[in-house]
CSV table of C-alpha atoms in Angstrom, one decimal:
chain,number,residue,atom,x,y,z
A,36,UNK,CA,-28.1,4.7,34.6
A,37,UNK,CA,-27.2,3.3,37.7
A,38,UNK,CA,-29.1,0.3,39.1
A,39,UNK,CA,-32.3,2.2,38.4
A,40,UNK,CA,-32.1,0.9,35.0
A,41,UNK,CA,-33.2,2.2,31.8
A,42,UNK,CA,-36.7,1.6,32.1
A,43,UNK,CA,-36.6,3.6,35.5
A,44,UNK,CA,-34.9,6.9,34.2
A,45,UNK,CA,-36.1,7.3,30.6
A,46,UNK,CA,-39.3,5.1,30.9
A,47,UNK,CA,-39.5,1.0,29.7
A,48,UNK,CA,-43.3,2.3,28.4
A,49,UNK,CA,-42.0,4.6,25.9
A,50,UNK,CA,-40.2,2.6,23.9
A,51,UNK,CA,-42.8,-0.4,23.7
A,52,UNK,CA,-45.4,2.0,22.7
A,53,UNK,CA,-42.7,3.3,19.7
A,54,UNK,CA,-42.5,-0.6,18.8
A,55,UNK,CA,-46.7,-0.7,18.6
A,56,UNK,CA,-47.4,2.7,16.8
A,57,UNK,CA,-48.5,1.9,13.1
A,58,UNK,CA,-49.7,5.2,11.7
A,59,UNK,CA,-46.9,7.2,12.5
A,60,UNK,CA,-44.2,7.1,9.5
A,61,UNK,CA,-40.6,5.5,10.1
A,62,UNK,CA,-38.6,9.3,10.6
A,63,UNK,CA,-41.7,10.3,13.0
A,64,UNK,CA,-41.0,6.7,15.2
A,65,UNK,CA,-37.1,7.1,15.2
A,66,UNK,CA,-37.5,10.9,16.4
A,67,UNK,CA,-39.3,9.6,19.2
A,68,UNK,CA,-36.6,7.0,20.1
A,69,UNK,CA,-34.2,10.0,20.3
A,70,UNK,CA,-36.1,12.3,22.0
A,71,UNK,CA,-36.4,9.5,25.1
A,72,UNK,CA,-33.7,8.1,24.3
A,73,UNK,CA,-29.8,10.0,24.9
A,74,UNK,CA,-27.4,8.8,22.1
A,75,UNK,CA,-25.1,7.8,25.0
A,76,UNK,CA,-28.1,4.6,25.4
A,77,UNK,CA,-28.7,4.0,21.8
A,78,UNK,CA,-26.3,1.2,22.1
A,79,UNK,CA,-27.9,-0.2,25.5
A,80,UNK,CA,-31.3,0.1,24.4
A,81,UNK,CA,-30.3,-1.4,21.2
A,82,UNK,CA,-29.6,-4.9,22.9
A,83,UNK,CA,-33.1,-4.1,24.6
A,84,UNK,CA,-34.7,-4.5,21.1
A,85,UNK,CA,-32.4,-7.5,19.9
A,86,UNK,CA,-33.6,-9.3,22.7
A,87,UNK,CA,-37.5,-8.8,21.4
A,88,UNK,CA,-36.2,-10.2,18.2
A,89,UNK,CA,-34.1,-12.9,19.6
A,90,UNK,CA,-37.6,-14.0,21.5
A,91,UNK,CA,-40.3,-13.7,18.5
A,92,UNK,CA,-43.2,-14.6,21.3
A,93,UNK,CA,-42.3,-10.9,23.1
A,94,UNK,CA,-43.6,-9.4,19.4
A,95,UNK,CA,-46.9,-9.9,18.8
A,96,UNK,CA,-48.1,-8.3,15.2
A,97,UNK,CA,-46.1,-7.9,12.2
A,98,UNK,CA,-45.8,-3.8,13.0
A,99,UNK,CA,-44.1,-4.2,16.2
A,100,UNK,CA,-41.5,-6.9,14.3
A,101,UNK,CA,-40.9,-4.0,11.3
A,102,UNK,CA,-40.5,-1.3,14.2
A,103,UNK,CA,-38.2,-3.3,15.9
A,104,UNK,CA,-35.9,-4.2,13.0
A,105,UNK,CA,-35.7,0.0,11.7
A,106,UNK,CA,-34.8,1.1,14.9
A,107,UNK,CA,-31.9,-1.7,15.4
A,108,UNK,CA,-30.4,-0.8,12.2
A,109,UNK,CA,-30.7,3.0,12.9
A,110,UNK,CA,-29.8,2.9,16.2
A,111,UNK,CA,-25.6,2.1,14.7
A,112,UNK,CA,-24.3,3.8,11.0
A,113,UNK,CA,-23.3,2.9,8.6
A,114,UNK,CA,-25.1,-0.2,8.8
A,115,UNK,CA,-21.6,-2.3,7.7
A,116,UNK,CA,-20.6,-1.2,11.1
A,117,UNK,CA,-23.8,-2.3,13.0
A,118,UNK,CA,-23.1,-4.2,16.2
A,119,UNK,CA,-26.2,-5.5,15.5
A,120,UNK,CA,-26.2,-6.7,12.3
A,121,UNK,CA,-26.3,-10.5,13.4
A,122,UNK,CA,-29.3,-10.3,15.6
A,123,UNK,CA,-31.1,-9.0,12.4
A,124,UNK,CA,-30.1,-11.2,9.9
A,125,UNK,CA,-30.5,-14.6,12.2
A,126,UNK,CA,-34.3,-13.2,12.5
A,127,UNK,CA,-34.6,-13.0,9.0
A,128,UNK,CA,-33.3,-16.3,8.4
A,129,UNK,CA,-35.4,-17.9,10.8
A,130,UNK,CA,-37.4,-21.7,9.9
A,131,UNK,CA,-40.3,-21.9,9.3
A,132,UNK,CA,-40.5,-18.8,7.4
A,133,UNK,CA,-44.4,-16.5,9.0
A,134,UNK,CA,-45.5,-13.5,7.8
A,135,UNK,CA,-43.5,-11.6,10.6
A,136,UNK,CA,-40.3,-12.8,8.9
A,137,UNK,CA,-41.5,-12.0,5.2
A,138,UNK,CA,-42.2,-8.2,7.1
A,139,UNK,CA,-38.6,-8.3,8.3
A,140,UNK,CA,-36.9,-9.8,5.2
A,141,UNK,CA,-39.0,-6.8,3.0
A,142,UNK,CA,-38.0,-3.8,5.3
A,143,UNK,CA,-34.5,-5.4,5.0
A,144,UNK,CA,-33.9,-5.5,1.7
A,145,UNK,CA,-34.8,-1.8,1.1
A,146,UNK,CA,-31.8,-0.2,3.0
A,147,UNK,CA,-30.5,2.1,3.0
A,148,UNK,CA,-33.9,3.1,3.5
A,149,UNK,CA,-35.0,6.2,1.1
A,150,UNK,CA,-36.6,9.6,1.9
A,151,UNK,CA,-39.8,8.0,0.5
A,152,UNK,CA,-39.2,4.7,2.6
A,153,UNK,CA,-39.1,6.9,5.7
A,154,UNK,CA,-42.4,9.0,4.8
A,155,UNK,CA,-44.5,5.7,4.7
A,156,UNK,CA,-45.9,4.2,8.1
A,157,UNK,CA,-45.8,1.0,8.9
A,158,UNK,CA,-49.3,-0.2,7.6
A,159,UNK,CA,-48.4,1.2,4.4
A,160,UNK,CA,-45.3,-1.4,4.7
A,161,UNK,CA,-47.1,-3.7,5.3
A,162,UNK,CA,-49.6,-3.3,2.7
A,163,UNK,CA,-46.7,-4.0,0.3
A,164,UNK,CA,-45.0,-6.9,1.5
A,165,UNK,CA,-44.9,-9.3,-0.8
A,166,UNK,CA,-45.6,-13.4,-0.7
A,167,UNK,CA,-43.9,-15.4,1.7
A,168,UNK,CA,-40.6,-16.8,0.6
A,169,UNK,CA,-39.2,-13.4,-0.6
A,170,UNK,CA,-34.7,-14.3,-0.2
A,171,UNK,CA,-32.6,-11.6,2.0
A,172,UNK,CA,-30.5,-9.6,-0.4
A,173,UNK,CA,-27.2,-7.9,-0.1
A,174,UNK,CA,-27.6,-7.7,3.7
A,175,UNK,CA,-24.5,-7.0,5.2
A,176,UNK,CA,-23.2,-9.6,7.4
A,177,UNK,CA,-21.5,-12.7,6.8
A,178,UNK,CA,-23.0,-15.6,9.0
A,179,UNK,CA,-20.6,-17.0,11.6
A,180,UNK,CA,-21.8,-20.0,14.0
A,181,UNK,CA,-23.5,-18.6,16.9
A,182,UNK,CA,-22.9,-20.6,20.5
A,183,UNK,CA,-24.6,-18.1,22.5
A,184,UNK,CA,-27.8,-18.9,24.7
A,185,UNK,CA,-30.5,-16.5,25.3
A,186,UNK,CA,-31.2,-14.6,28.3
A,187,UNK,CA,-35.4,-15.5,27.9
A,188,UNK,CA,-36.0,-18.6,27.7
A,189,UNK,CA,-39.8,-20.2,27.1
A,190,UNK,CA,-41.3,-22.4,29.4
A,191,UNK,CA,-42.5,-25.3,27.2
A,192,UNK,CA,-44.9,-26.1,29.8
A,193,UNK,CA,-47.3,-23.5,29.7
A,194,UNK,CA,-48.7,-21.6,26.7
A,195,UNK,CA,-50.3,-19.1,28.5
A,196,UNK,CA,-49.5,-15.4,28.0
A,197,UNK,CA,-50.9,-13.6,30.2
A,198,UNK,CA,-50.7,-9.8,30.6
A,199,UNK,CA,-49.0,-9.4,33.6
A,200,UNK,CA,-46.3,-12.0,32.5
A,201,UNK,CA,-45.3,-10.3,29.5
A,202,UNK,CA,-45.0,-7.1,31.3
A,203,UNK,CA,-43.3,-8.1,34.1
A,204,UNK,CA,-40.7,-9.7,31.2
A,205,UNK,CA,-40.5,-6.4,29.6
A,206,UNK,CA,-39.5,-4.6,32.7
A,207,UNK,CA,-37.2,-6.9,33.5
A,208,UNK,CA,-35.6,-7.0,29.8
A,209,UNK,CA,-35.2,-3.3,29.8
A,210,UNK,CA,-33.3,-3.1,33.3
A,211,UNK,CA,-30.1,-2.1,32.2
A,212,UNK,CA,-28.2,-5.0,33.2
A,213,UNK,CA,-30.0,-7.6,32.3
A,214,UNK,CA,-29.0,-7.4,27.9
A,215,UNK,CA,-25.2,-8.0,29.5
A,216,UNK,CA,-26.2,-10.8,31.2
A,217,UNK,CA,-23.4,-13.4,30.2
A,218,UNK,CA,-23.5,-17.2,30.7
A,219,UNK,CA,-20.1,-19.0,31.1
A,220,UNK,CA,-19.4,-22.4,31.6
A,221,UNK,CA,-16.9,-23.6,34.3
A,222,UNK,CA,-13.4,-24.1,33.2
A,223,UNK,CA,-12.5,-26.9,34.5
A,224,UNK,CA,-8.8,-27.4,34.4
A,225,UNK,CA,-7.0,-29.8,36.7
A,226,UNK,CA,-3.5,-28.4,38.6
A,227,UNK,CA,-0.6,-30.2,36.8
A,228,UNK,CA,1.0,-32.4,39.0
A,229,UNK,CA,4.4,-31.8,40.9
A,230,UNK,CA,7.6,-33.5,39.8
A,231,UNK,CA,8.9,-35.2,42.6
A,232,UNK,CA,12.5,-36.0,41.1
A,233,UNK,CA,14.9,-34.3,42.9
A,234,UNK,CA,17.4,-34.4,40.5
A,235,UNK,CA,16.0,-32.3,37.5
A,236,UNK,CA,15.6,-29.0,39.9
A,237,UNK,CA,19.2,-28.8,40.2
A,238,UNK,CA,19.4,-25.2,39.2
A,239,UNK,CA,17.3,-24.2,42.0
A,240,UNK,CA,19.6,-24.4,44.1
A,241,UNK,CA,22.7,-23.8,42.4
A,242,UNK,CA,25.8,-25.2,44.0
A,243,UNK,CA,29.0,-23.4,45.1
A,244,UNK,CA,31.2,-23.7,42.3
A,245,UNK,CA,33.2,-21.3,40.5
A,246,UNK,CA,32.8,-20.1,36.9
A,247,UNK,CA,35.4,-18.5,34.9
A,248,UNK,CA,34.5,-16.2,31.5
A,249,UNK,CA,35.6,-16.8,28.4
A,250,UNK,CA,36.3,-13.8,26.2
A,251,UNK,CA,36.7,-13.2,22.5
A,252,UNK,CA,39.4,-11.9,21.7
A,253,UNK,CA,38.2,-9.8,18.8
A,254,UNK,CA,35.2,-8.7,20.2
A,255,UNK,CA,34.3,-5.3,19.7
A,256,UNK,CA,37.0,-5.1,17.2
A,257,UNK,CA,37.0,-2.3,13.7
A,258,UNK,CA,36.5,-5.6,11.3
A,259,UNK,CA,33.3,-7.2,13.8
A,260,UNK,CA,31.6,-3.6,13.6
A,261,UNK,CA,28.9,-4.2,10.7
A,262,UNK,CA,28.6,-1.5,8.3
A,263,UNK,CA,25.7,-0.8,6.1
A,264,UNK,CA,26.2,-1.7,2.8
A,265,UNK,CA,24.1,0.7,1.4
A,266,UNK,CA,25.2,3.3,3.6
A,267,UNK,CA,28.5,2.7,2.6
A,268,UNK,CA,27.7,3.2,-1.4
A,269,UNK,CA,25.5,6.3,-0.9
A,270,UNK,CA,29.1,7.9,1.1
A,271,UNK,CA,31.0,6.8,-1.4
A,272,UNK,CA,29.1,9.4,-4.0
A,273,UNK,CA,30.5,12.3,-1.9
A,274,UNK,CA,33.9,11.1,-0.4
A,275,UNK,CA,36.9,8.5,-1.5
A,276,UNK,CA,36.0,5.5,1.0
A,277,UNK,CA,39.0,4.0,2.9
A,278,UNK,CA,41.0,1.3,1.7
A,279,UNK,CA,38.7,-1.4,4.6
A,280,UNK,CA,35.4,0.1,3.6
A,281,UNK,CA,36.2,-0.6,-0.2
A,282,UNK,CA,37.3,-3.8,0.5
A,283,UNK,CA,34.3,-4.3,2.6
A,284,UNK,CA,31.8,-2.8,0.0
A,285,UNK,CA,33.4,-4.9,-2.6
A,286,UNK,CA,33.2,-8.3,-0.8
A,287,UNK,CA,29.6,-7.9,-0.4
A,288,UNK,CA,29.2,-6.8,-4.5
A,289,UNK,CA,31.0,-9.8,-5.2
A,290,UNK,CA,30.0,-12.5,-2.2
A,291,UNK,CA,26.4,-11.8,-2.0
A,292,UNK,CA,24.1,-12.0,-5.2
A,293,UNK,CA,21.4,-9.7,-4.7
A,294,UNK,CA,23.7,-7.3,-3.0
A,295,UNK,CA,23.7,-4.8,-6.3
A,296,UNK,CA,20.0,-5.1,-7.0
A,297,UNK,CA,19.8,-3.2,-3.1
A,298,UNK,CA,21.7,-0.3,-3.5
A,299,UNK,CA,20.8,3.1,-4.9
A,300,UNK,CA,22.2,2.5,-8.5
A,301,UNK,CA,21.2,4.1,-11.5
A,302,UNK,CA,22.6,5.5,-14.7
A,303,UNK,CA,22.4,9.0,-13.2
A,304,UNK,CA,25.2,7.7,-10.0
A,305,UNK,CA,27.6,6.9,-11.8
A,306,UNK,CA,29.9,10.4,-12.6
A,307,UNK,CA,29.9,10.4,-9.1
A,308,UNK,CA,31.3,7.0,-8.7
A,309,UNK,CA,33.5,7.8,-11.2
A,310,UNK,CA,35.0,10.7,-9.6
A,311,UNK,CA,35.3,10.2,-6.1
A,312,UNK,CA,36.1,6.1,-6.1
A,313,UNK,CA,37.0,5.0,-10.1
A,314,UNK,CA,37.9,1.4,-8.7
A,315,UNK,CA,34.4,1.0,-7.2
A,316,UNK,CA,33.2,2.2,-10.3
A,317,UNK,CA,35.0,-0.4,-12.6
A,318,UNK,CA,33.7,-3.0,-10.2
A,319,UNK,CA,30.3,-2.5,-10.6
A,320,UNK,CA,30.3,-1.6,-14.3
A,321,UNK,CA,32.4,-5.3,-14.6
A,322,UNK,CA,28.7,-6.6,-12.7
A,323,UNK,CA,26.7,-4.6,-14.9
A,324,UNK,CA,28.2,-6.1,-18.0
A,325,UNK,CA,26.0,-8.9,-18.6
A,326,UNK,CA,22.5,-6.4,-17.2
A,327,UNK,CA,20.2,-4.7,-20.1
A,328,UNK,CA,21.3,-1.4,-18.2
A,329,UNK,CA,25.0,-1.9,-19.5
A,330,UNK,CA,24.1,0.1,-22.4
A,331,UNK,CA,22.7,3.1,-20.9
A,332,UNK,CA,25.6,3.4,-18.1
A,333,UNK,CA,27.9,3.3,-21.1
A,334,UNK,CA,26.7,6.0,-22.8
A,335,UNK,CA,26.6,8.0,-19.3
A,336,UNK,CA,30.2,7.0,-19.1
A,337,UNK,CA,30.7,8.5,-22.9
A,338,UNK,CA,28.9,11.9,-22.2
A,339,UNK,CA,31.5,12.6,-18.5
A,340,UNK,CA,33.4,15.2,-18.7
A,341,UNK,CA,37.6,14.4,-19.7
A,342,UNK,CA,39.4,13.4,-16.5
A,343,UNK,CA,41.7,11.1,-14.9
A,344,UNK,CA,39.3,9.3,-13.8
A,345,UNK,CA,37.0,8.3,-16.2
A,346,UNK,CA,40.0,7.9,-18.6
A,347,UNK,CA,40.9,5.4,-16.2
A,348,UNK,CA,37.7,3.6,-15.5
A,349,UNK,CA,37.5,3.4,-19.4
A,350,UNK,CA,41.1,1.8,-20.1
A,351,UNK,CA,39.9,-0.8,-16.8
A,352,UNK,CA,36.6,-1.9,-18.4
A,353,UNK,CA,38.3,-2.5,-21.8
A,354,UNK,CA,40.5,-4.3,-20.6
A,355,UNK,CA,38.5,-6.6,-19.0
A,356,UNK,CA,35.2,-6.2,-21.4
A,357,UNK,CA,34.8,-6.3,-25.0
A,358,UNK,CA,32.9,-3.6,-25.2
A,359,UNK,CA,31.7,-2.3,-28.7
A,360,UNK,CA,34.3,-0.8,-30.9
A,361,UNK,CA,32.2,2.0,-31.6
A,362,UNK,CA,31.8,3.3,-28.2
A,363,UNK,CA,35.9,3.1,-27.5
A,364,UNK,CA,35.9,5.2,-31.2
A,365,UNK,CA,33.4,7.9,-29.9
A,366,UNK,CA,35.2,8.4,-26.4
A,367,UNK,CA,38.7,8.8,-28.2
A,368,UNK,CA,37.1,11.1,-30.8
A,369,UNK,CA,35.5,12.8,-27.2
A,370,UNK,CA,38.9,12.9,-25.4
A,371,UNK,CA,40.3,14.9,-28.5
A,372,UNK,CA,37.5,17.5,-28.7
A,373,UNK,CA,37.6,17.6,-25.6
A,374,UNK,CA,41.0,19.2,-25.6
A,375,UNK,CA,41.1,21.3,-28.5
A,376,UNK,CA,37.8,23.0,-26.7
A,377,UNK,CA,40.2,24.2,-23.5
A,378,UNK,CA,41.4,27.6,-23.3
A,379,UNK,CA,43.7,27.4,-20.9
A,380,UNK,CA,47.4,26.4,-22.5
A,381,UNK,CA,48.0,24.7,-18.4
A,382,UNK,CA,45.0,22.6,-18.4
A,383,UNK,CA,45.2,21.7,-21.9
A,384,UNK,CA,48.7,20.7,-22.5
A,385,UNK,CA,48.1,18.6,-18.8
A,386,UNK,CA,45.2,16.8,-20.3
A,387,UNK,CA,46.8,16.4,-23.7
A,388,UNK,CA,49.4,14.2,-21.8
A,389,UNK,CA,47.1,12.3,-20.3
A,390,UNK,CA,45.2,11.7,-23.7
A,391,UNK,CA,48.2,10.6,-25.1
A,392,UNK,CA,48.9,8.9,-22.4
A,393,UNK,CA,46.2,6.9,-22.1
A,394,UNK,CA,45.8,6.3,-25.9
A,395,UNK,CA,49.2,4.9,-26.0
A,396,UNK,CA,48.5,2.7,-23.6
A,397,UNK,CA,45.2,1.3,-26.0
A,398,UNK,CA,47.1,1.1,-28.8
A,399,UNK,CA,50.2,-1.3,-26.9
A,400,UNK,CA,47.5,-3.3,-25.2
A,401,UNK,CA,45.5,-4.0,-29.1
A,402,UNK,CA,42.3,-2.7,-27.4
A,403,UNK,CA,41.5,-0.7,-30.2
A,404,UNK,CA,41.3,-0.7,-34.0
A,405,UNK,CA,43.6,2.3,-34.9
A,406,UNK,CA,43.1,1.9,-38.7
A,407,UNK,CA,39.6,3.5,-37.6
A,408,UNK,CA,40.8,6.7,-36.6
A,409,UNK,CA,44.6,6.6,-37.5
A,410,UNK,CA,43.7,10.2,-39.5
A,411,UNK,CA,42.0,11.7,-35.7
A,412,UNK,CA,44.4,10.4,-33.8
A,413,UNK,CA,47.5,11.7,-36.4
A,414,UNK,CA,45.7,15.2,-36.9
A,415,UNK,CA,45.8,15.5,-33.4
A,416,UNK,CA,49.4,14.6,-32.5
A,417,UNK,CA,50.3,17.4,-35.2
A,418,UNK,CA,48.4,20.1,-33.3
A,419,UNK,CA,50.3,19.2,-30.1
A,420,UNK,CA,53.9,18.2,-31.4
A,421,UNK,CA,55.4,20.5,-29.1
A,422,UNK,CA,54.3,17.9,-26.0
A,423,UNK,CA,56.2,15.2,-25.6
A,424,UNK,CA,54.0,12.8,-24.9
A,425,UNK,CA,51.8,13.4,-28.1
A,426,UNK,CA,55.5,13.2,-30.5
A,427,UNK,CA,55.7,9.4,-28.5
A,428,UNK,CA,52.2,8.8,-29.6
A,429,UNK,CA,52.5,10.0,-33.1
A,430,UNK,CA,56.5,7.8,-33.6
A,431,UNK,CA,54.4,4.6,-31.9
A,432,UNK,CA,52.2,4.9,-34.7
A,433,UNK,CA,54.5,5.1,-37.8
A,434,UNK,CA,56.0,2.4,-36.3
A,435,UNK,CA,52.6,0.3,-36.2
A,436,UNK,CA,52.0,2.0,-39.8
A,437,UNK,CA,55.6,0.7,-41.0
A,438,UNK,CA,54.8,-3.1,-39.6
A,439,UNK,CA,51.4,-3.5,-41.3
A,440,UNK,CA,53.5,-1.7,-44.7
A,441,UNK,CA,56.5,-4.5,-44.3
C-alpha cells in the first residue's frame, strides 16, 4: 500500500461504517469487508480492528463491539489458526465485566457461526444476549502472559471526546504502519572486559617450534574397518561369509546382549542359514535355546529338506542341547523317508551314507534313545545292506542289542 496507507487506497470510512451498520445481517457486513477490502489486506486490516478492541473507548455501542469481533474471527480460518485469537479472548475476559463484553462473550460462544447466525443482524443479537456474567466457552486459545503495550494510549487527564479527536485517531490507526508499530526496550549490555595477561594468549602467536606426527600403525587396517552387523547377517542368507566376517558376526552375537534382538531373525531365515553358513546357524539356535521362539525354529529345522547341512546343524545342537527326545525321533524317522522317497539310485545311496553316517555318530555319542526306533532304524539298514555304511550301522547295533542282552 505504500506509505499512502490503507485508509488512503481502499478508504479508512468504509470500514468504520461496516463496524456501525446494525440492520444489515452478519454475511451482508462481511461481503462488504471483502468487496473494499483485497484478501491480500485481510490480515493488515485485521490488526486495524484488534486495535479498536484492544482500546474499548474507540467503540462506542455494543453493535460496533459485535461487528468488530465477527469480522476478526472471519478475517483468518479455521479459527484454531486465527492470528487473532488472543486479542479476542483478552476482550472477553476483560474486568469489570459491561454489557459490551456480555455482547462479545455471546457472539463468541456461538462459533462457528451457523447459516441462521449469519442471517440475523446485529440488533437481533443483541436482542438475545443474555444477563451479564454469561462464562466464555470452548474458545480456542490458551491464555499466555501478555508483556506487550499498546500503541493508543488514554490520556487520564482529559475525558473529553471530541469528534475530531476520535477521527483524527482512526485515521491514524488505519495507516498501514501504524498496527506494526513495535516498542522495544534498550538492551543494555556492557562490553566484557579485555584480559590483560599476556600469558594465556599464547596460541596467538604461536612460536617456532617443530611438531612431529604420530601415526597408528593399524590405521586404516581390514580389522579397524566396521562392518554392519546386520548387514553382515542379511549377506550371510545368500552367500557362505568369510572365515573374519563369521568371526566378526559371531563376537558381536556373543559379546553384545541385545545384538540378536536387532537383526532380521525369524523362524522363516533359518533354511537359509542353514544352507549357506550351518556354523552360524548352530550359534544362534545355541542363543535361541533359552527364547519362547526355540520351539517354532525347531520345528522349521524338522520340516528342511535332508542335507549335509541341517544333518549337521542337528547332530551340533544335540550335542550341546537337550533337546526333546521326540523331536530327535521325528527328524530320524524324516531322514529315513526321506531317502526311500528318492529316485535317483546316485543321490540316494549318497544320502543313505550320510544318514547312516550321521546316525552312527548319535548312537556312539548316547544322544539318542535307540530302543525307540531300534525297529525304523533296523528296517532301514535291511533295505540298504548293499551300502556299507548302513551294514556298520546295522553290526553297531547288535552289538548295543547284545550288551543290554548280557
Amino acid at each position: 500500500t505504500g506509505s499512502s496507507g490503507i485508509n488512503a487506497e481502499y478508504g479508512m470510512v468504509d470500514v468504520t461504517d461496516i463496524i456501525q451498520k446494525t440492520e444489515d445481517t452478519l454475511e451482508s457486513l462481511w461481503n462488504q469487508f471483502e468487496l473494499f477490502c483485497p484478501k491480500c489486506l485481510h490480515f493488515k486490516m485485521g490488526q486495524c480492528i484488534a486495535a479498536l478492541l484492544q482500546h474499548e473507548y474507540l467503540l462506542n455501542t455494543d453493535c460496533e463491539v459485535i461487528n468488530s469481533v465477527f469480522l476478526l474471527c472471519q478475517v483468518a480460518q479455521p479459527q484454531e489458526l486465527n492470528p487473532f485469537n488472543k486479542v479476542i479472548f483478552n476482550y472477553a475476559n476483560r474486568k469489570p465485566v459491561n454489557s459490551k463484553i456480555t455482547a462479545a462473550i455471546y457472539l463468541i460462544n456461538l462459533l462457528p457461526f451457523s447459516q441462521s447466525t449469519l442471517s440475523s443482524t446485529t440488533s437481533q443479537i443483541l436482542q438475545n444476549v443474555k444477563l451479564i456474567g454469561t462464562p466464555l466457552k470452548n474458545f480456542p486459545y490458551s491464555p499466555k502472559p501478555d508483556c506487550s503495550l499498546p500503541i493508543v494510549l488514554d490520556d487520564p487527564e482529559n475525558d473529553s471526546k471530541e469528534e475530531k479527536h476520535y477521527k483524527e485517531v482512526l485515521s491514524q490507526l488505519f495507516d498501514s504502519n501504524v498496527p506494526e508499530a513495535v516498542f522495544l526496550p534498550p538492551l543494555v549490555r556492557p562490553p566484557p572486559p579485555l584480559y590483560s595477561d599476556s600469558d594465556d594468549m599464547v596460541w596467538l602467536c604461536p612460536n617456532d617450534n617443530e611438531y612431529s606426527f604420530a601415526w597408528e600403525p593399524n590405521i586404516c587396517t581390514e580389522k579397524d574397518k566396521p562392518e554392519d552387523t546386520k548387514k553382515l547377517f542379511i549377506l550371510a542368507q545368500r552367500q557362505a561369509l568369510e572365515t573374519h566376517q563369521y568371526d566378526r558376526l559371531k563376537q558381536e552375537l556373543y559379546d553384545k546382549e541385545d545384538c540378536l534382538q536387532s537383526l532380521p531373525l525369524s523362524p522363516s531365515t533359518l533354511p537359509k542359514l542353514v544352507d549357506k553358513n550351518p556354523s552360524l546357524a548352530v550359534d544362534l539356535l545355541l542363543l535361541l535355546a533359552q527364547t519362547q521362539q526355540f520351539a517354532d525354529y525347531l520345528t522349521v529345522l524338522l520340516n528342511m529338506d535332508l542335507s549335509l547341512h541341517s544333518m549337521e546343524v542337528v547332530n551340533k545342537i544335540t550335542a550341546n542341547l537337550e533337546l526333546p527326545p521326540q523331536f530327535i525321533h521325528f527328524y530320524i524317522r524324516n531322514c529315513i523317508t526321506n531317502c526311500t522317497e528318492i529316485t535317483d539310485k546316485n543321490t540316494q545311496h549318497r544320502f543313505v551314507r550320510l544318514v547312516c553316517v550321521f546316525l552312527t555318530a548319535l548312537i556312539r555319542n548316547r544322544l539318542v534313545n535307540v530302543q525307540d526306533i531300534l525297529i525304523e532304524i533296523q528296517a532301514f539298514c535291511i533295505d540298504h545292506s548293499r551300502i556299507r555304511e548302513a551294514t556298520g550301522l546295522f553290526r553297531l547295533l547288535k552289538s548295543l542289542d547284545s550288551k543290554e542282552m548280557s
